[in-house]
Coordinates of C-alpha atoms in Angstrom, one line a residue:
X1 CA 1.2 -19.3 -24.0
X2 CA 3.6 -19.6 -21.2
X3 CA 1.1 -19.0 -18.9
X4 CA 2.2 -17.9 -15.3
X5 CA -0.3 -18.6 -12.7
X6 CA 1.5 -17.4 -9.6
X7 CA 4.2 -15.5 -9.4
X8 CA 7.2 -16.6 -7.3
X9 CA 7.2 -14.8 -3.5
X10 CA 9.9 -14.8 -1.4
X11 CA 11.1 -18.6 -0.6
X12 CA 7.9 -19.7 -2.3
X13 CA 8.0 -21.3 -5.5
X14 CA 5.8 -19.3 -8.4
X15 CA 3.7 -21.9 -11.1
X16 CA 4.7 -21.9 -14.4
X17 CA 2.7 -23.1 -17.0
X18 CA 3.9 -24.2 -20.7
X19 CA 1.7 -25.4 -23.4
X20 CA 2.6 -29.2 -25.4
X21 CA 4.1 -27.1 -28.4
X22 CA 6.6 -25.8 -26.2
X23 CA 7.9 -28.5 -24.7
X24 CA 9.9 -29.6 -27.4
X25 CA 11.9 -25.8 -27.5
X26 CA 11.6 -25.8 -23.7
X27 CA 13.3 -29.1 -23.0
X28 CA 16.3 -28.1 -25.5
X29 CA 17.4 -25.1 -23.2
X30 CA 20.4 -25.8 -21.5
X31 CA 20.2 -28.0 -18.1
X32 CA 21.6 -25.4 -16.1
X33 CA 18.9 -22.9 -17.5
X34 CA 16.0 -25.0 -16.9
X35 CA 17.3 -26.0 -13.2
X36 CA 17.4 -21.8 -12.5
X37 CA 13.7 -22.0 -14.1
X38 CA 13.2 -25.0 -11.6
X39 CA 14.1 -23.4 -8.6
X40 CA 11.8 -20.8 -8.8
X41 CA 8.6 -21.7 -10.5
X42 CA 6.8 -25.5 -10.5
X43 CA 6.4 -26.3 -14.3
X44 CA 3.1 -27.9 -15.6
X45 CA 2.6 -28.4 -18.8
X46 CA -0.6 -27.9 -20.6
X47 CA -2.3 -30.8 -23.0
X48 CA -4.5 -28.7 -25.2
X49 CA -4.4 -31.6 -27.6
X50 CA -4.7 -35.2 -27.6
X51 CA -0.8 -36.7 -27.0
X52 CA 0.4 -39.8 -26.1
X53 CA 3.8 -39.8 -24.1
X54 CA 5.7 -43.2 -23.3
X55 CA 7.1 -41.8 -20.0
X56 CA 7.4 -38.0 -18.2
X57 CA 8.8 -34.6 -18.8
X58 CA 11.5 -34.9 -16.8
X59 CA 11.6 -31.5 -15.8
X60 CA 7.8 -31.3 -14.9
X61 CA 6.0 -31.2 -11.6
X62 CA 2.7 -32.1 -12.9
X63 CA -0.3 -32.3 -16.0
X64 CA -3.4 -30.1 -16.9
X65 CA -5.1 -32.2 -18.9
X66 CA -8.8 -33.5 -19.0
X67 CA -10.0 -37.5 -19.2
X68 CA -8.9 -39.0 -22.5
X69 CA -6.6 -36.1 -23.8
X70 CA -3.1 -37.5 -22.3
X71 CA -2.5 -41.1 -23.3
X72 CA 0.8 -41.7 -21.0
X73 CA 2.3 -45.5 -20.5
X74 CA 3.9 -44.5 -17.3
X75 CA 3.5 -42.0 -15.4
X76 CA 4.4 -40.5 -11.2
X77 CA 3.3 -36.8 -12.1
X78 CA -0.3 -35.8 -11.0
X79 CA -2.7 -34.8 -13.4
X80 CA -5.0 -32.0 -12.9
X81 CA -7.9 -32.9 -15.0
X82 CA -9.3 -29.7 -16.9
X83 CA -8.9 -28.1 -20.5
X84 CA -9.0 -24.8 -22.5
X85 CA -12.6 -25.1 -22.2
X86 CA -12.8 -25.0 -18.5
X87 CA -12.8 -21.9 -17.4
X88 CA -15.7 -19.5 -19.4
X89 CA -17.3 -17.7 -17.7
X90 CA -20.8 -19.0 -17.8
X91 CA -22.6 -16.3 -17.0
X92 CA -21.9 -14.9 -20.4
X93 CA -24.5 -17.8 -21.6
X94 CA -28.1 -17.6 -21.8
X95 CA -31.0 -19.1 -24.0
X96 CA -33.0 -16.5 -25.9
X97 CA -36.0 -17.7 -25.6
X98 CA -37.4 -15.7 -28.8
X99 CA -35.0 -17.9 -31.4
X100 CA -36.8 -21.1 -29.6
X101 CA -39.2 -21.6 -32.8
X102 CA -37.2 -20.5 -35.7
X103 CA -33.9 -22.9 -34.1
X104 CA -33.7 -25.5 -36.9
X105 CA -30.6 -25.3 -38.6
X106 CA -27.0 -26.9 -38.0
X107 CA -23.6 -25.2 -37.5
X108 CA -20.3 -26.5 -38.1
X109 CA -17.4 -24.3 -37.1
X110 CA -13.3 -25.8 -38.0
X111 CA -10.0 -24.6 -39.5
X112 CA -9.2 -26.0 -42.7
X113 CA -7.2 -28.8 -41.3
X114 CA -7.8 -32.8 -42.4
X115 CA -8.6 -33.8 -39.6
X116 CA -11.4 -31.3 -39.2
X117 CA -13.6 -33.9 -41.3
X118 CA -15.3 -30.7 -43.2
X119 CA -15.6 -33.2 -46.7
X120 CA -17.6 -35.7 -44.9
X121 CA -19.5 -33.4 -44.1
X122 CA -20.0 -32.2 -47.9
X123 CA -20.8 -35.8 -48.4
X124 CA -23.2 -36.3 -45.9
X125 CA -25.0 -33.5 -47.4
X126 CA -24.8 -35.0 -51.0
X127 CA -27.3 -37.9 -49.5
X128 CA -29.8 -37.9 -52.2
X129 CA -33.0 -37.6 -49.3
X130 CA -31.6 -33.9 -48.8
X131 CA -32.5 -32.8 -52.1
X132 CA -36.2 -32.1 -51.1
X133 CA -36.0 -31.2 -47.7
X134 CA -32.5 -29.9 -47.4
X135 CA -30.6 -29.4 -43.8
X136 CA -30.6 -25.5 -42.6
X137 CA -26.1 -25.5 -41.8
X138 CA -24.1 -23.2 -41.6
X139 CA -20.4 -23.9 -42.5
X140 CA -17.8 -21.7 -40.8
X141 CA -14.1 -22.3 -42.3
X142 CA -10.8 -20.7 -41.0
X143 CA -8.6 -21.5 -43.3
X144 CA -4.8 -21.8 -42.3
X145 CA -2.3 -20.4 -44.4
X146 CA -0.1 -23.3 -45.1
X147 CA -0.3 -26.0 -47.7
X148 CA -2.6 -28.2 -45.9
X149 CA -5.4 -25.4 -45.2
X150 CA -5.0 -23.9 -48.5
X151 CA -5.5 -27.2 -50.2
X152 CA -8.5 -28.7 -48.5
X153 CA -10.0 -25.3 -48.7
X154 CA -9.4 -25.7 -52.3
X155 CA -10.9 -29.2 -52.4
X156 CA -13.9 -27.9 -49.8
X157 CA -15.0 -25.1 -52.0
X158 CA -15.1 -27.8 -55.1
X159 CA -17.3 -29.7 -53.5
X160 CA -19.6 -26.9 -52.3
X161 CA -20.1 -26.2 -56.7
X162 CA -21.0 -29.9 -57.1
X163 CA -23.7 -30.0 -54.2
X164 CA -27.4 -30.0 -55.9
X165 CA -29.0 -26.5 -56.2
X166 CA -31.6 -27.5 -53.2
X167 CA -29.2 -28.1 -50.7
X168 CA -26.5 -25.3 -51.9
X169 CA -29.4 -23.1 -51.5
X170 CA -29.9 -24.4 -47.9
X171 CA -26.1 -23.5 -47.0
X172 CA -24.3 -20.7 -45.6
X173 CA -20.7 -20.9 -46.3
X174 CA -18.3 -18.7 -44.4
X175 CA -14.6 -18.3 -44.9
X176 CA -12.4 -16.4 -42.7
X177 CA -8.9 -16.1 -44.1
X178 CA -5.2 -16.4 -42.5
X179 CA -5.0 -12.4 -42.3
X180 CA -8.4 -11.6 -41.6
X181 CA -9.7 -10.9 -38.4
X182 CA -12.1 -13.6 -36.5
X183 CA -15.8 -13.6 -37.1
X184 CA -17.1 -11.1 -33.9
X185 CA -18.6 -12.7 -30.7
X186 CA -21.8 -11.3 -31.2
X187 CA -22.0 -13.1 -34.8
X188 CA -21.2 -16.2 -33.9
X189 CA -23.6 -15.7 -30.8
X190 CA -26.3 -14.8 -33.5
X191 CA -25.7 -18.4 -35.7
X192 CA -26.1 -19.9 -32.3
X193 CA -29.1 -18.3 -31.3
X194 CA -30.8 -20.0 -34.8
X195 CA -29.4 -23.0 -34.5
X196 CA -30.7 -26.6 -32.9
X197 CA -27.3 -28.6 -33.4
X198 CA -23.5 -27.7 -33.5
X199 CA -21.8 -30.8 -35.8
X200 CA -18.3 -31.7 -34.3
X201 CA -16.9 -34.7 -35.9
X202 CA -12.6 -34.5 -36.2
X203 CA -10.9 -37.2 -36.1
X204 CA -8.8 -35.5 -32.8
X205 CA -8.7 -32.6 -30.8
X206 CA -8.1 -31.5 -26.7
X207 CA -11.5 -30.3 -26.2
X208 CA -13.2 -28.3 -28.7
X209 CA -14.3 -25.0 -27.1
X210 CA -16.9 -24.7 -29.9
X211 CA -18.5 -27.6 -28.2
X212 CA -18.7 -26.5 -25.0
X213 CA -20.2 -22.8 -26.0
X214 CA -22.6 -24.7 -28.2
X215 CA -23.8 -26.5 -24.9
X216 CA -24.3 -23.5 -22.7
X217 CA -25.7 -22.0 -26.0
X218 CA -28.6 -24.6 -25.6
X219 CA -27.4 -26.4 -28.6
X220 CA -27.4 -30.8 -29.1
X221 CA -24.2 -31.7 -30.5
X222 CA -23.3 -34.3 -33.3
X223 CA -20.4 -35.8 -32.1
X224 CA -17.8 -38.5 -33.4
X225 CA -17.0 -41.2 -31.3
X226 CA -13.8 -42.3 -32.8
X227 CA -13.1 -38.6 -31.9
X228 CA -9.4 -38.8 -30.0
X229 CA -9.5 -36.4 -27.0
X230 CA -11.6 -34.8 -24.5
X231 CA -14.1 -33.3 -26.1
X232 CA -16.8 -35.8 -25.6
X233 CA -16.1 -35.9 -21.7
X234 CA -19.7 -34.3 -20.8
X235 CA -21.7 -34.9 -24.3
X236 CA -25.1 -36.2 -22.7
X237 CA -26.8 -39.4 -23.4
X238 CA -30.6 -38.5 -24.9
X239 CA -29.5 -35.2 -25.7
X240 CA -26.5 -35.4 -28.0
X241 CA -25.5 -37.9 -30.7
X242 CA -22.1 -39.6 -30.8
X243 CA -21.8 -41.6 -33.7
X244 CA -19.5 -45.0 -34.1
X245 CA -18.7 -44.3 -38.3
X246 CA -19.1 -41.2 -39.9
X247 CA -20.9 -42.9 -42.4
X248 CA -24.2 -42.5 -39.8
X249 CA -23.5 -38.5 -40.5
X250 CA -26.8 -38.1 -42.9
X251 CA -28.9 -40.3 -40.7
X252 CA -28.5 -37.9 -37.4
X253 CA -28.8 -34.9 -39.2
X254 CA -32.2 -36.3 -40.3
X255 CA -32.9 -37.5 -36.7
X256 CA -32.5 -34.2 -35.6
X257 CA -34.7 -32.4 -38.3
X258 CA -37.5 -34.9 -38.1
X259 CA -38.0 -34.5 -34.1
X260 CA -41.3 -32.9 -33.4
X261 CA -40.1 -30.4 -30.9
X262 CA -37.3 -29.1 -29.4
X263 CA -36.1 -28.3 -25.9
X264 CA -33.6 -25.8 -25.9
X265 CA -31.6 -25.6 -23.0
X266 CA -28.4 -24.7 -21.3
X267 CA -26.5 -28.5 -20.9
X268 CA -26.9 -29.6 -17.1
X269 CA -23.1 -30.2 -17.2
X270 CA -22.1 -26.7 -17.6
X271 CA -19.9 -27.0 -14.2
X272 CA -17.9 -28.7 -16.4
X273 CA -17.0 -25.7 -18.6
X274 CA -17.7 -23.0 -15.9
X275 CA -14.4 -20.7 -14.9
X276 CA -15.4 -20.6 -11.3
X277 CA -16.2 -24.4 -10.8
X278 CA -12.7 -25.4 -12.5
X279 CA -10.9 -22.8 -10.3
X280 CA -12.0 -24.1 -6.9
X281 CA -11.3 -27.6 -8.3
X282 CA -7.8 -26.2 -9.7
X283 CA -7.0 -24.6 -6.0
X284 CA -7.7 -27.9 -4.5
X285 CA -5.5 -30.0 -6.3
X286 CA -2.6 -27.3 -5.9
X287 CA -3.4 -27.2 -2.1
X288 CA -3.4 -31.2 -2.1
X289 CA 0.0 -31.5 -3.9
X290 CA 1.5 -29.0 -2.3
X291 CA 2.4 -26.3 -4.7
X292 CA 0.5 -23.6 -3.2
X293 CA -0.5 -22.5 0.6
X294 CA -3.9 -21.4 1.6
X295 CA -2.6 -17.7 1.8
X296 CA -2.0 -17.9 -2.2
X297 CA -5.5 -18.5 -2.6
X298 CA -6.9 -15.1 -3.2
X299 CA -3.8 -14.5 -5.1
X300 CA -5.3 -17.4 -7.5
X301 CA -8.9 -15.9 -7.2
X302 CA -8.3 -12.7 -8.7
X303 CA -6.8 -14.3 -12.1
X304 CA -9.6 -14.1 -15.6
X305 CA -8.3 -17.8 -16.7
X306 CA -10.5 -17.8 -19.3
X307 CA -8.3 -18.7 -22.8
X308 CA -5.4 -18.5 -20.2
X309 CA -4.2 -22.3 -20.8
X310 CA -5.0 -22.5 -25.1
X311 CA -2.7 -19.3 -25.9
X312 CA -5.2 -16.7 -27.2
X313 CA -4.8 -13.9 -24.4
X314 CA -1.3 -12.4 -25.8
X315 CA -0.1 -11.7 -22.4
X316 CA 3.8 -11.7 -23.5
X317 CA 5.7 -9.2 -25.7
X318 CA 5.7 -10.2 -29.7
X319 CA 9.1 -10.9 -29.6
X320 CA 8.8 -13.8 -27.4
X321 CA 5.5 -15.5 -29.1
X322 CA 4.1 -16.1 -32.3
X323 CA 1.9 -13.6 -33.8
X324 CA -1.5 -15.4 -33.8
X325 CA -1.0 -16.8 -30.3
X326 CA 1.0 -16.3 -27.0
X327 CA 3.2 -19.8 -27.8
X328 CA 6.7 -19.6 -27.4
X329 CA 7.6 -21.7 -30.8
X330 CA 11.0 -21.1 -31.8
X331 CA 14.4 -21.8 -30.1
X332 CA 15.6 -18.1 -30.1
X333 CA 12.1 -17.4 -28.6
X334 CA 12.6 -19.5 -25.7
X335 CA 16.1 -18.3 -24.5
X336 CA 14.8 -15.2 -24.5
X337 CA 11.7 -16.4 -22.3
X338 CA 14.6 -17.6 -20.2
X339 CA 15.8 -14.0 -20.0
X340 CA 12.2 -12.4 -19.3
X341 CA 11.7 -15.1 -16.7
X342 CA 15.0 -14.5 -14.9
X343 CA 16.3 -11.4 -16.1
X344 CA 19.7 -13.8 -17.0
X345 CA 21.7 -13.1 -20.4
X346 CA 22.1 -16.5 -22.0
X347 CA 25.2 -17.4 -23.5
X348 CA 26.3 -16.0 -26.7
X349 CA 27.3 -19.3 -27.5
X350 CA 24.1 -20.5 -26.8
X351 CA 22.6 -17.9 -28.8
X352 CA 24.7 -19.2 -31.9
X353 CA 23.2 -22.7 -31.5
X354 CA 19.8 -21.9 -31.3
X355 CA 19.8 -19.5 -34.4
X356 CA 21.2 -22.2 -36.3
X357 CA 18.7 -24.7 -34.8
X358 CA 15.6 -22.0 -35.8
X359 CA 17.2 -22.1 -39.8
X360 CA 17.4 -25.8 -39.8
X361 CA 12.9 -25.3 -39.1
X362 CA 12.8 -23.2 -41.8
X363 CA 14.7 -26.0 -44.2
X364 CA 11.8 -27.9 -42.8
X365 CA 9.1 -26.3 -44.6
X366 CA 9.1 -28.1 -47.9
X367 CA 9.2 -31.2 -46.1
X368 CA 6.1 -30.1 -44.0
X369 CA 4.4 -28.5 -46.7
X370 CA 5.0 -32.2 -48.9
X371 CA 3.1 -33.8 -45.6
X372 CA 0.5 -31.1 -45.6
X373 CA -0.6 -31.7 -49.7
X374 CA -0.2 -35.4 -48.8
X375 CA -2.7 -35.7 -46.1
X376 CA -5.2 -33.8 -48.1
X377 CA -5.2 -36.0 -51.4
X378 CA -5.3 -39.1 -48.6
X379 CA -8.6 -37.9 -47.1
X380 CA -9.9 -36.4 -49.9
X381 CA -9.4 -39.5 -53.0
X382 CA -8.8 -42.5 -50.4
X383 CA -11.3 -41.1 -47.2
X384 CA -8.0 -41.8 -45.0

């Protein structure tokens, strides 16, 4: 990610924009790096998850994060208050009005990650009153490659054998592996199209995008409302259902199949989620604060934002961030972010302690992996 929104000009300060998993690699670069950093850009930092912090980043000018996704005790940094989900581009979205009749299934869309609740969902389906008038869903998993996605797939995919014949039948089960590419726009546009209600129910997230393309898709959401996180921010009362256990799963999928007709339309909050909305909002708050002058406005109007903040657009070279996304994750990684952003040679000695501090990770990873397996047999034997 390591987003920059403005580039510095002149004696004006540029805006630099790092995602919550880079904080951690960020804040371990040498003081005197981060103050040449410092003079040149403001730093946010981007929440595309739900955190709590006891106290700020000392090094950070300000927050992008929506209502309910930072959970911070004390706090002098403004908070500009959008998400990942912010800024699509609306104009992408549109009901097709000949899928209105045939628009009576369910979609569920997660990595294989715990808290992803994808096995209450199996359970939900094994509710006996399914096995004569089984639930249209599609299941969509994207299974991670470590321990803790491979496992719950494992576990998922068991389950799926032991649903009843009816309701397997019913089911279309779709797995898109760690090296595969993701399912095309226009298939996931075509699942939409057929479908009535997207079913979101983890235990945490920032905002699910899913949810907010569902919504302009003209789908009701399921929702969870222990759910940590923004992604129930602009969820409508009478038209989607947030439930207070997951134990009520069964009984809104029901509620859903058993209404009469259905009204498909685009959500009434889609200002919420539209890119040009959340920019003029965005230019607002930078004017307010004073991080930016009017005359960097059309500077900031010319920038496609969309997936800018969640690290998908792979705007910086592959030896700087991670393959899948554009986050700088890794110590070595960030130095030589330092280097990009300033064109300064770190230290060799510097060098030397990060490389030893990126081996000490990779010591990590039985210790991670031991987390991973552990959280799976919690949630799936104990429904932790």
């Amino acid at each position: 990610m390591a987003y920059i929104l403005l580039e510095p000009q002149g004696d004006c300060k540029g805006i630099l924009v790092l995602k919550h998993l880079e904080v951690d690699y960020f804040s371990k670069l040498p003081e005197s790096y981060i103050d040449v950093i410092a003079g040149a850009y403001y730093i946010a930092v981007y929440f595309g998850y739900y955190s709590k912090l006891q106290c700020d980043i000392p090094w950070s000018d300000f927050y992008i994060a929506d209502n309910n996704v930072l959970d911070i005790e004390y706090s002098s940094r403004p908070i500009l208050r959008l998400n990942g989900f912010s800024f699509i581009d609306t104009s992408d979205f549109s009901v097709d009005s000949s899928f209105i009749d045939s628009r009576d299934g369910f979609v569920f869309i997660g990595s294989s990650q715990v808290r992803k609740n994808t096995m209450h969902l199996l359970n939900a389906l094994s509710d006996p009153r399914f096995i004569y008038n089984p639930p249209q869903v599609v299941i969509i998993n994207l299974v991670t490659r470590n321990v803790e996605g491979r496992l719950y797939t494992y576990f998922v995919r068991k389950k799926l054998k032991s649903l009843h014949d009816r309701v397997r039948g019913a089911l279309t089960y779709l797995e898109v592996g760690p090296h595969q590419d993701k399912l095309p726009k226009y298939v996931l546009g075509s699942i939409f199209s057929r479908s009535r209600c997207l079913i979101c129910i983890s235990s945490a997230e920032g905002a699910a995008r899913v949810v907010a393309e569902a919504a302009l898709g003209g789908l009701r959401v399921i929702s969870y409302g222990g759910m940590k996180g923004g992604t129930n921010n602009y969820l409508m009362d009478g038209r989607d259902i947030v439930l207070d256990h997951l134990d009520g799963l069964p009984n809104a999928i029901l509620a859903v199949m058993d209404e009469s007709s259905y009204k498909c339309e685009v959500t009434p909050n889609w200002r919420s989620y539209d890119q040009e909305s959340s920019r003029t909002k965005m230019a607002a708050f930078l004017v307010s604060h004073g991080f930016i002058s009017n005359s960097d406005l059309e500077s900031l109007q010319s920038l496609k934002l969309y997936n800018a903040f969640s690290g998908h657009q792979n705007k910086l070279p592959p030896m700087l961030s991670s393959e899948s996304s554009d986050e700088v994750l890794g110590y070595r990684k960030m130095l030589r972010f330092y280097t990009h952003l300033t064109g300064i040679k770190p230290d060799s000695h510097v060098e030397m302690i990060s490389w030893i501090k990126d081996s000490l990770l990779v010591v990590r990873r039985p210790y991670v992996a031991f987390k991973g397996a552990v959280k799976v047999i919690l949630a799936v034997f104990f429904k932790r």
